[in-house]
PDB file of C-alpha atoms in Angstrom:
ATOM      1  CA  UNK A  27      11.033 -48.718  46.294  1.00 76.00           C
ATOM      2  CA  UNK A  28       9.148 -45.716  47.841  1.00 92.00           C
ATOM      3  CA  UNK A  29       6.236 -44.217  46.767  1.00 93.00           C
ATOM      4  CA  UNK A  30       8.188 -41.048  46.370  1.00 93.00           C
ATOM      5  CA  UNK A  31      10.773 -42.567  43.798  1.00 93.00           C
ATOM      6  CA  UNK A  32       7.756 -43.989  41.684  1.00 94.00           C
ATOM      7  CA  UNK A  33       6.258 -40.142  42.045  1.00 96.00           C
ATOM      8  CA  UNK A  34       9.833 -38.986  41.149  1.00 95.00           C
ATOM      9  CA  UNK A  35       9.938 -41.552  38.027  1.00 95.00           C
ATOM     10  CA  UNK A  36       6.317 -41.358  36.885  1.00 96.00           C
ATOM     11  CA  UNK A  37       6.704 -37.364  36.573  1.00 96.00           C
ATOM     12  CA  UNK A  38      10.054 -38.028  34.464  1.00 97.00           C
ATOM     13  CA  UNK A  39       8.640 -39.982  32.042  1.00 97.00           C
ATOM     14  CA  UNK A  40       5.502 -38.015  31.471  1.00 97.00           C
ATOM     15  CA  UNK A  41       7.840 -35.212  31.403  1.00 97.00           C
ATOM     16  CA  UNK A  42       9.835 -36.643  28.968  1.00 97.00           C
ATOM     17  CA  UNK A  43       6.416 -37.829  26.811  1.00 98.00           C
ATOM     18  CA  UNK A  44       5.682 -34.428  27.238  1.00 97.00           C
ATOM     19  CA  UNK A  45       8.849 -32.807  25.443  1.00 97.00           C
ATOM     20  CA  UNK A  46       8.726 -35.308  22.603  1.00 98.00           C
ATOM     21  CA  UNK A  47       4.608 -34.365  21.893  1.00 98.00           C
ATOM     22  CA  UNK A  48       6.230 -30.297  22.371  1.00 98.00           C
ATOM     23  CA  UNK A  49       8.962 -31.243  19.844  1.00 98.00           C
ATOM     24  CA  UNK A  50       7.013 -33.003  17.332  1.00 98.00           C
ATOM     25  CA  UNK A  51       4.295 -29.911  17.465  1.00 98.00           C
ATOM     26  CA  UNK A  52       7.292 -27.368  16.853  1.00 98.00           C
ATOM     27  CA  UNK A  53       8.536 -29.476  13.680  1.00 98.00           C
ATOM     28  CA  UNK A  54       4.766 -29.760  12.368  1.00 98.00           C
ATOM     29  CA  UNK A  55       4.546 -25.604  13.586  1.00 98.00           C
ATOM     30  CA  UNK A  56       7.488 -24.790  11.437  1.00 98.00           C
ATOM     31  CA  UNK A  57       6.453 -26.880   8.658  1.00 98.00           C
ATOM     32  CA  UNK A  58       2.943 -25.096   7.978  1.00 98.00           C
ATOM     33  CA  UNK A  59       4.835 -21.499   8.457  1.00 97.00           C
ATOM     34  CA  UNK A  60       7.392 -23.009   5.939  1.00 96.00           C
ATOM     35  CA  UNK A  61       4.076 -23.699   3.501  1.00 95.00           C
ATOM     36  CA  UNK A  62       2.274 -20.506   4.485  1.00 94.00           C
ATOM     37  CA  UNK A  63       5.535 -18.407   3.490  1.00 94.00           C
ATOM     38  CA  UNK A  64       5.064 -19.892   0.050  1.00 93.00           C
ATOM     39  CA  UNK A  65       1.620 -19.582  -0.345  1.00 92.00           C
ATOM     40  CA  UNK A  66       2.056 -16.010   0.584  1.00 89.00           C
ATOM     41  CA  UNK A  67       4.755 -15.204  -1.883  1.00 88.00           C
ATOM     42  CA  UNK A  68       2.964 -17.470  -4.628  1.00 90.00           C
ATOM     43  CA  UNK A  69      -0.471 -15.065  -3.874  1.00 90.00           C
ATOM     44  CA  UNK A  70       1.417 -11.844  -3.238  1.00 89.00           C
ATOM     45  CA  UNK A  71       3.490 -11.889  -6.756  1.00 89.00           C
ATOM     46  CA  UNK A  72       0.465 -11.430  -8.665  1.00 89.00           C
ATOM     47  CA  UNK A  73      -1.331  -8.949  -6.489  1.00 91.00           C
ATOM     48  CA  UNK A  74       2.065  -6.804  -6.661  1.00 90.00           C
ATOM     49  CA  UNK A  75       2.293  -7.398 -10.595  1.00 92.00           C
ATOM     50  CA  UNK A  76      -1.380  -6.101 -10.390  1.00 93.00           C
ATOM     51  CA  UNK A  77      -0.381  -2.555  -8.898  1.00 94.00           C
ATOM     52  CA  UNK A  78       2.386  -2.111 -11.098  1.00 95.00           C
ATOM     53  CA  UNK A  79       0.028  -2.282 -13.947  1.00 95.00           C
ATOM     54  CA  UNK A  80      -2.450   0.048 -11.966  1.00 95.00           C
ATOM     55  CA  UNK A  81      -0.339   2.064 -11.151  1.00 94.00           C
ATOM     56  CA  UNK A  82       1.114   2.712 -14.671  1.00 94.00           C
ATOM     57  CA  UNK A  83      -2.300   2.843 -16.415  1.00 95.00           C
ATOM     58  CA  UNK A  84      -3.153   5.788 -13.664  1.00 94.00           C
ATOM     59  CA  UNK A  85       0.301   7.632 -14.435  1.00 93.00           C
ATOM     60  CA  UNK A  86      -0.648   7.248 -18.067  1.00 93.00           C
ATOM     61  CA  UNK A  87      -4.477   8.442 -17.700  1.00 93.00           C
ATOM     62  CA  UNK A  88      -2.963  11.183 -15.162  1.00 91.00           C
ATOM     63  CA  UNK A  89      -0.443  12.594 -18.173  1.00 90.00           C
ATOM     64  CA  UNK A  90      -3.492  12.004 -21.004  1.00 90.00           C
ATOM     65  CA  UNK A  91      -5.533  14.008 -18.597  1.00 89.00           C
ATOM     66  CA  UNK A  92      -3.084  16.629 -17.936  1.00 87.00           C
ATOM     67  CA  UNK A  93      -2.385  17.300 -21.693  1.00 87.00           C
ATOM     68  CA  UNK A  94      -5.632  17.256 -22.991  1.00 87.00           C
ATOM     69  CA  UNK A  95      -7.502  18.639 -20.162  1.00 87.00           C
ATOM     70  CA  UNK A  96      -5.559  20.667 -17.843  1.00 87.00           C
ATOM     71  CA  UNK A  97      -2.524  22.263 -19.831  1.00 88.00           C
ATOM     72  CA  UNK A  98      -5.604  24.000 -22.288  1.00 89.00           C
ATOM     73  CA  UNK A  99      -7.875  25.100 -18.979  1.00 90.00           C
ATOM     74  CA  UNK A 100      -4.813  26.996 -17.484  1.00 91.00           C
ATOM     75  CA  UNK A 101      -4.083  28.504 -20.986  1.00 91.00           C
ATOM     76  CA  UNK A 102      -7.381  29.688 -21.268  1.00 90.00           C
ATOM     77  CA  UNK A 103      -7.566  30.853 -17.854  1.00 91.00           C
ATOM     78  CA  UNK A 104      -4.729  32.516 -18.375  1.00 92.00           C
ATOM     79  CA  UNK A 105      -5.710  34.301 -21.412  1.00 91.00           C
ATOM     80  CA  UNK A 106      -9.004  35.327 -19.881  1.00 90.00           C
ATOM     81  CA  UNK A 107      -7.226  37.040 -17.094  1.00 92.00           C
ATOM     82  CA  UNK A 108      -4.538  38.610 -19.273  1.00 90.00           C
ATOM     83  CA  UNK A 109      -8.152  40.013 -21.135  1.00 90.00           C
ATOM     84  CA  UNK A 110      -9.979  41.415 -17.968  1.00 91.00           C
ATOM     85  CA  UNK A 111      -7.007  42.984 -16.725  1.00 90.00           C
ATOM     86  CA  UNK A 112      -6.223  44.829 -20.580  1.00 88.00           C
ATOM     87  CA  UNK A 113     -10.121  45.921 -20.089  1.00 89.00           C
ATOM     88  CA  UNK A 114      -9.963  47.014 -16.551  1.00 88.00           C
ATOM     89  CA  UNK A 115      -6.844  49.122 -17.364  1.00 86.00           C
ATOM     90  CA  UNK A 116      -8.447  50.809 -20.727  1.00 85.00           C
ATOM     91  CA  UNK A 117     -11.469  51.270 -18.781  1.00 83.00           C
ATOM     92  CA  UNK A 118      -9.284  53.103 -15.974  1.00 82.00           C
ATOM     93  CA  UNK A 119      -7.869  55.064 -18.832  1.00 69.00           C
ATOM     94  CA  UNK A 120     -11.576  55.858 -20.101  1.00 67.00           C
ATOM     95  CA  UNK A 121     -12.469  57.474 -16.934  1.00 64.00           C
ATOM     96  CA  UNK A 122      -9.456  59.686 -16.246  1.00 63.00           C
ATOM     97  CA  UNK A 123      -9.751  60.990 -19.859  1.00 60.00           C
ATOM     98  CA  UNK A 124     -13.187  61.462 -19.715  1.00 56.00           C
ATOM     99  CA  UNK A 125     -13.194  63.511 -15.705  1.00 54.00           C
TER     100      UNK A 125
END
């Protein structure tokens, strides 16, 4: 046999040694990303049910808030506005009269 057929066989085999260690890393790569999908629904389901619950206690606080806060500012904004403007325009009405 020549020394390049033993090259020529060695580099087969330790190709072939190779591909099985690749393929048995590929099976143990999919595994854990099998697992860490899992995990990562198992951890995210309560995180999610954790904003929904937020997010409805803000929406609550947010309308509590708005009706007992708010809504009677604007009123009274409102009303104080509707009264400056009555006493600017009798005041107006003062001065003509009076010139």
């Amino acid at each position: 046999m020549s020394t390049v057929a033993v090259i020529r066989d060695i580099a087969i085999i330790v190709l072939a040694v190779e591909s099985l260690i690749v393929g048995a890393l590929l099976i143990v790569l999919i595994l854990q990303l099998r697992g860490l999908t899992r995990m990562l629904q198992d951890e995210v389901q309560p995180i999610l049910e954790s904003a929904r619950e937020t997010a409805t206690t803000v929406r609550g606080t947010t309308v509590f808030v708005s009706d007992k806060f708010v809504k009677p500012l604007i009123s009274a904004a409102g009303y104080a506005s509707a009264a400056n403007r009555v006493i600017s325009v009798l005041a107006r009405g003062r001065r003509r009269r009076g010139k």
